[in-house]
Coordinates of C-alpha atoms in Angstrom, one line a residue:
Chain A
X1 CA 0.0 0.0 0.0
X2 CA 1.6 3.2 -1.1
X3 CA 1.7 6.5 0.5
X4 CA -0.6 8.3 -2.3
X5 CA -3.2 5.4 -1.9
X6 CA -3.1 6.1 2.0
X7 CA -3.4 9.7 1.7
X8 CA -6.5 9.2 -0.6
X9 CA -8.4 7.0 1.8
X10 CA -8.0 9.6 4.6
X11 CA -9.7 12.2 3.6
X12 CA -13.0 9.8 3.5
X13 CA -12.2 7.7 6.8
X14 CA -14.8 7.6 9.8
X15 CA -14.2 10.3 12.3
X16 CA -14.4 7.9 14.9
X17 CA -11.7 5.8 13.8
X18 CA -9.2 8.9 13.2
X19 CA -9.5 10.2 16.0
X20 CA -8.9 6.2 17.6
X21 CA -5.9 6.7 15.5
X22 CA -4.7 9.9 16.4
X23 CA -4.6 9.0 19.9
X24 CA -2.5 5.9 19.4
X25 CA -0.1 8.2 17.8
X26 CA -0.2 10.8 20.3
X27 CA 0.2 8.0 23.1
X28 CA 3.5 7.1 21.4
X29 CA 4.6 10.2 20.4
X30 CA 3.6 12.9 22.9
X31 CA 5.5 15.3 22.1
X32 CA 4.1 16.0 18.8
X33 CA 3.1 19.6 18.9
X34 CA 0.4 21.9 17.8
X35 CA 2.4 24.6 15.6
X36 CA -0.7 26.0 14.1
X37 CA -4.1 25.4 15.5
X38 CA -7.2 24.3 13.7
X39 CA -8.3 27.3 11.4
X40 CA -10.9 27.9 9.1
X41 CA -10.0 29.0 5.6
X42 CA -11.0 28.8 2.0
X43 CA -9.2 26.7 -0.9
X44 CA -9.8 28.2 -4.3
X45 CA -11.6 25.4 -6.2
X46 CA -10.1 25.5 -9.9
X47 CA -11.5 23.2 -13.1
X48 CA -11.1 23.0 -16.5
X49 CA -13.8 23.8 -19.2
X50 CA -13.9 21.5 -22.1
X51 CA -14.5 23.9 -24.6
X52 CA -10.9 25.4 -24.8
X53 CA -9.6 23.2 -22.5
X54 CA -8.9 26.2 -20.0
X55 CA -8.8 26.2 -16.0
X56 CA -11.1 28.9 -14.2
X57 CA -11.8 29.6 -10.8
X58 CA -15.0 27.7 -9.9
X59 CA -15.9 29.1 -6.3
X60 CA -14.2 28.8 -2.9
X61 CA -14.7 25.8 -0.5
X62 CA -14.4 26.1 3.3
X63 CA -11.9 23.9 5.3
X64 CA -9.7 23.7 8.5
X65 CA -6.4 22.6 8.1
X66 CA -4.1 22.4 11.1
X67 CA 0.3 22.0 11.3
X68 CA 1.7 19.7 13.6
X69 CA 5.4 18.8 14.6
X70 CA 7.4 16.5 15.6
X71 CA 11.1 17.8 16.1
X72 CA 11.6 19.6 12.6
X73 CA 9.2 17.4 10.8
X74 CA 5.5 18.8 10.2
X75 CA 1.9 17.3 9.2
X76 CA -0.4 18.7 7.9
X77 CA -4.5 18.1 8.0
X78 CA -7.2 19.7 5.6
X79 CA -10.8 18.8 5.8
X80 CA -14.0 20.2 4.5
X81 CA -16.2 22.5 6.7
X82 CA -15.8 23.6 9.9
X83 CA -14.0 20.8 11.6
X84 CA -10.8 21.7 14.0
X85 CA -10.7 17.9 15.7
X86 CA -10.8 16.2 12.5
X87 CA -8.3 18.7 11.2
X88 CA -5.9 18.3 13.8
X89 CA -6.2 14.4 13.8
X90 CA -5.6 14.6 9.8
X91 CA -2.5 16.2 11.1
X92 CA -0.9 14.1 13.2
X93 CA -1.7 10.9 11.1
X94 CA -0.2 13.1 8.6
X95 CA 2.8 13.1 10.6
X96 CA 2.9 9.3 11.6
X97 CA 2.8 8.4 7.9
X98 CA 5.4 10.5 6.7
X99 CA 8.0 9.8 9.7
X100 CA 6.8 6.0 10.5
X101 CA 6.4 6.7 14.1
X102 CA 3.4 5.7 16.4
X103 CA 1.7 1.9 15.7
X104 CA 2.5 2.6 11.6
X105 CA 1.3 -1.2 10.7
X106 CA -1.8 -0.5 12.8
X107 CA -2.8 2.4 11.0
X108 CA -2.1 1.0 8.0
X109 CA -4.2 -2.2 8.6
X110 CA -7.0 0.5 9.7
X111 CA -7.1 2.0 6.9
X112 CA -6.5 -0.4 4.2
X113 CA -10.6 -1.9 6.4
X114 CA -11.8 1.4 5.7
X115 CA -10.6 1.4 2.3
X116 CA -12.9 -1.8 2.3
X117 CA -16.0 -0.1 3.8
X118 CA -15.5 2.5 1.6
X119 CA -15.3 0.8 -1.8
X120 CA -18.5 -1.4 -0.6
X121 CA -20.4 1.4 0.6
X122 CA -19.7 3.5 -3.2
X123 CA -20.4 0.3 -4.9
X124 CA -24.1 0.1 -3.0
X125 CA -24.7 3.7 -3.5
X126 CA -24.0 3.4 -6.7
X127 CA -26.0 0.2 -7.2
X128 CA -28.6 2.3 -6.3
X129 CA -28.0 4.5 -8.5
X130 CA -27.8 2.5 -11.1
X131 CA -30.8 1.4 -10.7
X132 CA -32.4 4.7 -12.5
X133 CA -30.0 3.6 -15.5
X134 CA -32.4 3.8 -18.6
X135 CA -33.0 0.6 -20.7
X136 CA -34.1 1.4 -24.0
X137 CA -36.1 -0.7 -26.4
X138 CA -36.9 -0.1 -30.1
X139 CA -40.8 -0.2 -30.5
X140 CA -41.6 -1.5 -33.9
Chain B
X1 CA -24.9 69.2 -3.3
X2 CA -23.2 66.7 -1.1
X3 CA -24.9 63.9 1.1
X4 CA -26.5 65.3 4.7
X5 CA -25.8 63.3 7.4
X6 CA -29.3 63.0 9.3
X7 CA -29.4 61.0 12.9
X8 CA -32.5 59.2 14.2
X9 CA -34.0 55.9 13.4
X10 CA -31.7 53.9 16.0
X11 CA -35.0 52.3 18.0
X12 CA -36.7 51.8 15.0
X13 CA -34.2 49.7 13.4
X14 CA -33.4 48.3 16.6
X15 CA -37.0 47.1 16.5
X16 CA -36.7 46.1 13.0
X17 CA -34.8 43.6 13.6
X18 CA -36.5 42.1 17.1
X19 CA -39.4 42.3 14.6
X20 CA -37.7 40.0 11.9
X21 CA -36.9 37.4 14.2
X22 CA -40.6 37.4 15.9
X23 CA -41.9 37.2 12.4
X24 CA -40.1 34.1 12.0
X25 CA -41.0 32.7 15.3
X26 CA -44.3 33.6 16.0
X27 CA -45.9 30.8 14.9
X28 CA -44.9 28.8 17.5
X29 CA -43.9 25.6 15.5
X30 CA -40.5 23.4 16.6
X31 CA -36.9 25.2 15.4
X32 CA -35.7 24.0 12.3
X33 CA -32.4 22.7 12.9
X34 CA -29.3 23.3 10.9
X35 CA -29.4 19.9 9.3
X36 CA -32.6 19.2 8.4
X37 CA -32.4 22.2 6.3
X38 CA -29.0 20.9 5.1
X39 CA -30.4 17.5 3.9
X40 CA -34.3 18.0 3.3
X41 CA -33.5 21.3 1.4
X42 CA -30.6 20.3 -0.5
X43 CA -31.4 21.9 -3.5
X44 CA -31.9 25.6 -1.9
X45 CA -28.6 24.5 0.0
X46 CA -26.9 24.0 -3.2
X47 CA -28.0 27.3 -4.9
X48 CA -27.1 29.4 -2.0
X49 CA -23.6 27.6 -2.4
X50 CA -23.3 28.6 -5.9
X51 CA -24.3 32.0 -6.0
X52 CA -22.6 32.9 -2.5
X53 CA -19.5 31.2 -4.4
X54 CA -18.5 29.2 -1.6
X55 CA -18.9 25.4 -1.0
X56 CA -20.0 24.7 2.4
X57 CA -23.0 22.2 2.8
X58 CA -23.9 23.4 6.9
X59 CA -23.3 27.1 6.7
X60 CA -25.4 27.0 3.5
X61 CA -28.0 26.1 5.5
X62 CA -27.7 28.2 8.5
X63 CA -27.5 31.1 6.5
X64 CA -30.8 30.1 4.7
X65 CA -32.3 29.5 8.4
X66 CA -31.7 33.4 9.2
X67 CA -32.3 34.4 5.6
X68 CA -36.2 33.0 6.2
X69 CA -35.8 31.0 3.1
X70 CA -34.4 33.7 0.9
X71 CA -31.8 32.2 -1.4
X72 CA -30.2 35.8 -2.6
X73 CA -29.9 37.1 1.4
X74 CA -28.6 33.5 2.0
X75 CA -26.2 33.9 -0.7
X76 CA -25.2 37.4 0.7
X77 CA -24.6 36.1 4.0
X78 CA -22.4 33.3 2.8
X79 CA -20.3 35.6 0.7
X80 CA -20.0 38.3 3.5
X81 CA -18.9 35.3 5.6
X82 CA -16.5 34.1 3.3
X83 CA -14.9 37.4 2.9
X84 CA -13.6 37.2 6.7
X85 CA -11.8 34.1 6.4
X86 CA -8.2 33.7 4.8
X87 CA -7.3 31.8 1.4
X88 CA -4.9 29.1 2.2
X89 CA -4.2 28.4 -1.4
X90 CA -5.8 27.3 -4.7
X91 CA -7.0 23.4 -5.2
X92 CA -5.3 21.4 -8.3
X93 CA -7.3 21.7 -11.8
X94 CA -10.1 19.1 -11.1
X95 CA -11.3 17.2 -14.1
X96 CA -14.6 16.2 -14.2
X97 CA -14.0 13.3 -16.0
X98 CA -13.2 11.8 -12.6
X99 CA -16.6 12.9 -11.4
X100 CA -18.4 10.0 -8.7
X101 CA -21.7 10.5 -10.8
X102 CA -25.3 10.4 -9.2
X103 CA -26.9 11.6 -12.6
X104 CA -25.8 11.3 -15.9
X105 CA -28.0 11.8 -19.3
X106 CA -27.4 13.5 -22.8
X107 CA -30.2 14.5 -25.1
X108 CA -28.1 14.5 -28.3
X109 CA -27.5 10.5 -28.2
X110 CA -29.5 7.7 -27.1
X111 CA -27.0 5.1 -26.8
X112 CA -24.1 6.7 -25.0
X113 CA -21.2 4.6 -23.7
X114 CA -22.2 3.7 -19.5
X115 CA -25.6 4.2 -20.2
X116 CA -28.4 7.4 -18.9
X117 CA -28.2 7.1 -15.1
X118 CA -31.3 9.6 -13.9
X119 CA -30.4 9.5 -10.2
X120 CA -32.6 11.6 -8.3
X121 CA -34.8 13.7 -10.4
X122 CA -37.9 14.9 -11.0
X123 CA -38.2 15.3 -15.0
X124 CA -40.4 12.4 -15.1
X125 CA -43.0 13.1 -12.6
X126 CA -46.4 15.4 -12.0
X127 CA -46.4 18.4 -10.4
X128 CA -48.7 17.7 -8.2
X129 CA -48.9 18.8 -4.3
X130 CA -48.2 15.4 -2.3
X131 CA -50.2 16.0 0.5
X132 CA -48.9 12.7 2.3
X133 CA -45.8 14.8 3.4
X134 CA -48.4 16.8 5.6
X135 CA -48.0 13.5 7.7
X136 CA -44.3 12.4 7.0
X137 CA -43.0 11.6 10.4
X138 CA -40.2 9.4 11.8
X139 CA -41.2 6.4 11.3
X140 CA -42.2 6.9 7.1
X141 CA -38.9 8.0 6.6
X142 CA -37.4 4.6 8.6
X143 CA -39.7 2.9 7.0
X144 CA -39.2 4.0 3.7
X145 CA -35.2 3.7 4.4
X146 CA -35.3 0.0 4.9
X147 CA -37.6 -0.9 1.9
X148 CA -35.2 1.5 -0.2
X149 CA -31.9 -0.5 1.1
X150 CA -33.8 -4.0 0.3
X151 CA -34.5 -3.2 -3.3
X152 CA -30.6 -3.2 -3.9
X153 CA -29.7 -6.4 -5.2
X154 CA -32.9 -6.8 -7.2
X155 CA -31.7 -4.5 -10.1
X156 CA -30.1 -5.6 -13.4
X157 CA -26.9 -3.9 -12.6
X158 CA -26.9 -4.9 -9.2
X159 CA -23.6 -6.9 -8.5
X160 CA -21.8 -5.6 -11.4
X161 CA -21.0 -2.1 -9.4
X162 CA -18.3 -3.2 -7.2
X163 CA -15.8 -0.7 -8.6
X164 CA -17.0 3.0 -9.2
X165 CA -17.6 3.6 -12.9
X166 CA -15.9 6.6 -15.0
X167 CA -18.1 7.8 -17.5
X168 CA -16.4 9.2 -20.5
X169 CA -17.3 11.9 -22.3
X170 CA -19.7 12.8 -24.7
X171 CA -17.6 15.8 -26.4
X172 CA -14.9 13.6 -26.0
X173 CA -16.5 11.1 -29.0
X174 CA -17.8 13.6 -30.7
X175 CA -14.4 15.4 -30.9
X176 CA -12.5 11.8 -31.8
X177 CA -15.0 11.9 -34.7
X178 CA -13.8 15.5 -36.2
X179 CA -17.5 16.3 -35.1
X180 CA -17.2 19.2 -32.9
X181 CA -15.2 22.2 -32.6
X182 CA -11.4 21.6 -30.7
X183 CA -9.3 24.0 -29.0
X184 CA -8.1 27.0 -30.3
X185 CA -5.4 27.9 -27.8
X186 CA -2.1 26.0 -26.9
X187 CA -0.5 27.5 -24.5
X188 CA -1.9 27.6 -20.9
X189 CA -1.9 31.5 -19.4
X190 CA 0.3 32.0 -16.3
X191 CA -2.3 32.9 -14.1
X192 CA -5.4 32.0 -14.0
X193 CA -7.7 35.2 -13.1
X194 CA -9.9 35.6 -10.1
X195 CA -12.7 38.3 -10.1
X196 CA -12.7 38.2 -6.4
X197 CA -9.5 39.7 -6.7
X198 CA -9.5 41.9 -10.1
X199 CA -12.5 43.6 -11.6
X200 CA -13.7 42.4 -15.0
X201 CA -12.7 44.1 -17.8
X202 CA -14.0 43.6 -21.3
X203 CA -13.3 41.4 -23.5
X204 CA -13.2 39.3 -20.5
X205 CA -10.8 36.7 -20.1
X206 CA -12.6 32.8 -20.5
X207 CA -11.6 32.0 -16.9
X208 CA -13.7 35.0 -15.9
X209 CA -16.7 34.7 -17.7
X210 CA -16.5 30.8 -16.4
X211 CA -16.0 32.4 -12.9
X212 CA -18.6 35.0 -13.1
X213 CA -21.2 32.3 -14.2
X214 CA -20.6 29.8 -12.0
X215 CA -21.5 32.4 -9.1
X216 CA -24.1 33.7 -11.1
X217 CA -27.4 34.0 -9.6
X218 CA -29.9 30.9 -11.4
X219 CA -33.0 33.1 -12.3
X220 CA -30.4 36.1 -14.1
X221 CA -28.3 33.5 -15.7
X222 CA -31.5 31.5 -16.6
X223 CA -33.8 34.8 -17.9
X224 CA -30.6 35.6 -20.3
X225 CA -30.3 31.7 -21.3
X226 CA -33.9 31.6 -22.4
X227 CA -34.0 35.2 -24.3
X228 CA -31.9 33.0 -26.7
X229 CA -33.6 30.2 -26.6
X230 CA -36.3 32.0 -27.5
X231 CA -34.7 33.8 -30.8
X232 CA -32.6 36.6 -29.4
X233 CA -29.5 35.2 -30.3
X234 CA -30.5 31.4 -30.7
X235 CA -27.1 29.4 -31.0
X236 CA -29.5 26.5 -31.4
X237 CA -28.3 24.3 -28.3
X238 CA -28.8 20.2 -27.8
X239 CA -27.5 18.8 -24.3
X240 CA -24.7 16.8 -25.3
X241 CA -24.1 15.5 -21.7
X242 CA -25.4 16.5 -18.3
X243 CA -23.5 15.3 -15.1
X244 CA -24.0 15.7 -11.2
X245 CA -21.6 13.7 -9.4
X246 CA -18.7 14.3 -6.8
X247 CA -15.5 15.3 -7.7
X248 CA -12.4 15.4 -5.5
X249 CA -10.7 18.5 -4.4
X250 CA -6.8 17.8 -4.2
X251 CA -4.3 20.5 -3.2
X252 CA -0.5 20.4 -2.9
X253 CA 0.6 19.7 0.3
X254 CA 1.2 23.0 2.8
X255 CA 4.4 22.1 4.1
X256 CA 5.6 19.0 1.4
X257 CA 4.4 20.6 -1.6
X258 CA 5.3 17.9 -4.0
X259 CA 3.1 15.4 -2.5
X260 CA -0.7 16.0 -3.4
X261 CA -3.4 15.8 -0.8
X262 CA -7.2 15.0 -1.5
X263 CA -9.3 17.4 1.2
X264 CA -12.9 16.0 0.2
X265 CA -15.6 15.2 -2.8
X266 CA -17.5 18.6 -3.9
X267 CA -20.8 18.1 -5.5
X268 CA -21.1 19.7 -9.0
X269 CA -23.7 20.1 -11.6
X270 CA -21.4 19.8 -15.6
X271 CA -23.7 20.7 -18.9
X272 CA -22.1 20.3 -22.4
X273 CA -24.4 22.1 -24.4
X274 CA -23.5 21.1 -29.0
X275 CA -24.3 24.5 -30.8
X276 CA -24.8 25.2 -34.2
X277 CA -22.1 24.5 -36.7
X278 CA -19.5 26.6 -37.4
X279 CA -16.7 26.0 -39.7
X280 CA -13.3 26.5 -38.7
X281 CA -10.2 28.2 -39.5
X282 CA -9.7 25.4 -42.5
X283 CA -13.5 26.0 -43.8
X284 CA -14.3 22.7 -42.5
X285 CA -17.8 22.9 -40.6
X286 CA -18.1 21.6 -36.8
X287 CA -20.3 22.0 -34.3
X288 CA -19.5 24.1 -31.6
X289 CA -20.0 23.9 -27.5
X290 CA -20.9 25.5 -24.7
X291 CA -20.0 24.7 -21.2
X292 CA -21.3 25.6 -17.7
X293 CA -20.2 23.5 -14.0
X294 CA -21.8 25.1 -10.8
X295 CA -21.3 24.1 -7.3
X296 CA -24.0 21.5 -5.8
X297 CA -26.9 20.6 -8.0
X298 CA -28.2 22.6 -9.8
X299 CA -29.2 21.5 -13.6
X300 CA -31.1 24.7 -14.5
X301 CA -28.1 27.1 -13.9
X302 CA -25.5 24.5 -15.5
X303 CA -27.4 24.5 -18.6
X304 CA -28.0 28.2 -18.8
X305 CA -23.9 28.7 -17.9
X306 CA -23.2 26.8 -21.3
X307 CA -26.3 28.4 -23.1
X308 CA -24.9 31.8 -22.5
X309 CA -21.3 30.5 -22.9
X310 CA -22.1 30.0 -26.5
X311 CA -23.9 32.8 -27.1
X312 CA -21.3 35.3 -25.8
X313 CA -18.8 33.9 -28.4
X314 CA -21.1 34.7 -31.4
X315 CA -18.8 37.5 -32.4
X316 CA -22.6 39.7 -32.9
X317 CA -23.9 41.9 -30.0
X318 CA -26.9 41.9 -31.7
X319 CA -28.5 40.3 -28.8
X320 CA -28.6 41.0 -25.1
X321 CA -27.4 37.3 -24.7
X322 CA -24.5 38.0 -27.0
X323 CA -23.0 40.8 -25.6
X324 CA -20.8 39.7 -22.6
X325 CA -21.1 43.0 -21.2
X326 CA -24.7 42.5 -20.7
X327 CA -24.6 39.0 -19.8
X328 CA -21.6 39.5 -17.0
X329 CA -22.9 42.8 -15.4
X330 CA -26.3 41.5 -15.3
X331 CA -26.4 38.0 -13.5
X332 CA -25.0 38.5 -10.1
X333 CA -27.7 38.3 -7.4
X334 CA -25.5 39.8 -4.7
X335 CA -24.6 43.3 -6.9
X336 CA -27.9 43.4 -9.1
X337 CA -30.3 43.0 -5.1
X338 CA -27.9 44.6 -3.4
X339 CA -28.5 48.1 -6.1
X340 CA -32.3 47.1 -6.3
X341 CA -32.6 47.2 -2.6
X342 CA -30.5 50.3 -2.4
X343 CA -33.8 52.2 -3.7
X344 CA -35.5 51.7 -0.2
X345 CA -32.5 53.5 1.3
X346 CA -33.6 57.6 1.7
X347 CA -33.5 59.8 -1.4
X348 CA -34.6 62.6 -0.1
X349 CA -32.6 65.0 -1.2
X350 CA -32.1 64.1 -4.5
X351 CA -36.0 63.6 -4.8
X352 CA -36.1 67.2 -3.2
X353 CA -34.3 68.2 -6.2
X354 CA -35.8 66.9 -8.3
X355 CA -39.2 67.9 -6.8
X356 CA -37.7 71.5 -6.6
X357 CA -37.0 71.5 -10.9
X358 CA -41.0 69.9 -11.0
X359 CA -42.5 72.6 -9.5
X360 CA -40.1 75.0 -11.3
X361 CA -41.4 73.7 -14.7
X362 CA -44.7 73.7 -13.9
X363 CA -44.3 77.8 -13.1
X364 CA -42.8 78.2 -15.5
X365 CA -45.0 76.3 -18.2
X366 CA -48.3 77.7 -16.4
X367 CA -46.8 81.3 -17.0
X368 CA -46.5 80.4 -20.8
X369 CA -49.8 79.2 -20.7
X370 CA -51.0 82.5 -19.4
X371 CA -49.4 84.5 -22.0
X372 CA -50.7 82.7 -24.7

């Protein structure tokens, strides 16, 4: 499981589990620090049109993000809405990952279930979905 | 003459506003809470997203809470609010080709490759008042829950879903086919522009016309769309492809910036509108496009976006929809209420003036009508 696939599941894993997660790295790493609090903030939301293929500005979208440290190394969390615990915890698993400190094969076996629960829960929503998919027949 | 400052009013106002919230309250029924607003009135949630230009779900719906329902105020409020917070940085170009769809059609092609998924719409039913919601309580919407959850599996494509499909492209084919009109530029400008940043100037950049659109306010962007439809500048449109669906919002990493980081899924509304042909630079004919994406869902704004896309790159202003002036001056609902409200705000001594030049000419016509 490579870092990029673990960052990508994060972003959708169950707050109750990151912040499970967060704790076990703060238990074995307690002197991570907070070097920039939870704060609101907007990210610039850019796409691309497909009519000459340009990027525009589409609108702003609230987050939190939050910077934590461990020595000189920093993580960083980013999360839709108004969330500073969810921020912060993004932050410090942030941190784990990228310096392999804390219970690393835990929280990679923790997410690699929530990868899991994810894919199945998609797959149902989108069988449902899916179920609106039009069948046509030719009359005649 | 220059303004008069004039004092008084404070305990009226001050009333006012006690007034607005007792108006609201009066009638004695439970508070609506955040989220139920959030998820029963997802589509006014989603409008007030696009037009306050900022994507967030909850204080979408608070600010349609104290807004009593009014999608422009709600709007206002949003983009007030979003003008105290700080910009951390600028997401990576999404591509909606990516896009998690919940609803996916095109009326130009029957057949198009992963089918017409309708998701949750309401282009197939009767307007009629469904007076059983008078009743929905708790237990309808459990119960109607469960049955929902136990019809999956019975479907044809039921089983066949494990992995999320990608849908590609309708303009994509049609392009691969020498069909429809392909891009002109082919070099990428530096810097993208943002109108919250530098006024428009005309001719506006593409990025902000696409910008000014996408916060455009539905009904403006939608009364200009239609003008054309209707013959003021028809450009003829078919929906090539109309998408809702999620699609991620990545940004570089704040303190590793060569490692990319995905924050979350934003809903978005995508319509591909296939104009009229137009031939090229080699005389060969094409059709052309028009395109419009929106925060949230929101079909009817989408669709008008590309409408008016391709209608300001006619070349003619013969047309109000034509003329991008027009068009980008005209369909923001925070500047366009915001002056239309402004005429509640005292006159009076311009109107004093103007009274004052009345009477004037009525002396001085009466006079003349004496001497005659």
């Amino acid at each position: 499981m490579n870092e990029e696939r673990l960052r990508t599941i994060l972003h959708r894993v169950d707050n109750g589990i990151l912040s499970q997660l967060a704790r076990s790295v703060l238990a074995a790493s307690p002197e991570i620090r907070v070097i920039k609090p939870p704060q609101v903030g907007l990210v610039m939301m850019q796409a691309r049109e497909t009519v000459e293929n340009e990027p525009f500005n589409l609108g702003e979208v609230l987050v939190t993000e939050c910077t934590v440290a461990l020595g000189e190394a920093t993580g960083w969390g980013c999360c839709l809405g108004d969330d500073p615990e969810r921020a912060y915890h993004l932050a410090v698993l942030d941190l784990a990952l990228h310096l392999g400190v804390g219970p690393v094969d835990g929280i990679r076996a923790a997410l690699l279930a929530e990868e899991e629960r994810i894919l199945r829960e998609d797959g149902a929503e989108f069988a449902n979905i899916a179920r609106s998919r039009v069948q046509f027949e030719a009359l005649g | 003459m220059g303004y008069v400052p004039i004092k008084g009013g404070k305990a009226a106002i001050e009333a006012a506003e006690e007034l607005v919230r007792y108006f609201r309250l009066r009638g004695g029924s439970a508070p609506l809470e955040v989220k139920q607003i959030r998820d029963q009135m997802r589509l006014a949630v989603d409008q007030v997203m696009g037009e306050g230009s900022l994507y967030a779900p909850f204080h979408a719906a608070l600010a349609l809470k104290q807004a009593e329902g009014d999608t422009i105020e709600a709007s206002f409020l949003l983009r007030a609010y979003r003008s105290t917070l700080p910009r951390i940085g600028y997401s990576l170009v999404a591509d909606t080709r990516e896009m998690a769809v919940i609803r996916r059609i095109s009326a130009a092609f029957k057949d198009i490759p992963g089918g017409q998924i309708l998701g949750p719409t309401r282009d197939y039913s009767l307007r009629l008042l469904d007076f059983q919601l008078v009743e929905e309580n708790p237990t309808h919407i459990k119960e109607f829950l469960r049955e929902f959850a136990s019809k999956a599996g019975r479907g044809e494509d039921d089983g066949k879903e494990e992995v999320l499909p990608s849908f590609p492209k309708v303009v994509d084919m049609l392009r691969a086919e020498g069909l429809l009109e392909t891009p002109n530029k082919t070099e990428e400008a530096e810097e993208i522009i943002d109108i919250t940043r530098q006024p428009l100037t005309f001719p506006a950049p593409r990025a902000a016309r696409m910008q000014a659109m996408a916060r455009g306010e539905t009904g403006g962007l939608m009364a200009l769309a239609y003008s054309s439809m209707r013959g003021y500048g028809n450009i003829h449109p078919t929906l090539g492809e109309l998408r809702v669906g999620y699609v991620p919002l990545r940004v570089h990493h704040r303190t590793r910036p060569d490692e990319v980081v995905t924050v979350g899924r934003v809903l978005v509304t995508e319509a591909e509108v296939i104009a009229r042909m137009d031939a090229g630079e080699d005389g060969i004919p094409r059709f052309t496009l028009g395109y419009g994406l929106c925060f949230g869902h929101n079909e009817i704004k989408a669709i008008s976006m590309a409408v008016l896309d391709r209608t300001m790159r006619t070349g003619s202003k013969e047309a109000p929809a034509e003329d991008e002036e027009f068009v980008l001056y005209h369909i923001d609902g925070i500047e366009a209420s915001g002056f239309t409200a402004h005429w509640k705000l005292p006159h009076y001594v311009t109107f004093q003036s103007v009274l004052d030049r009345l009477r004037r000419a009525q002396q001085v016509g009466r006079k003349e009508e004496g001497s005659q």
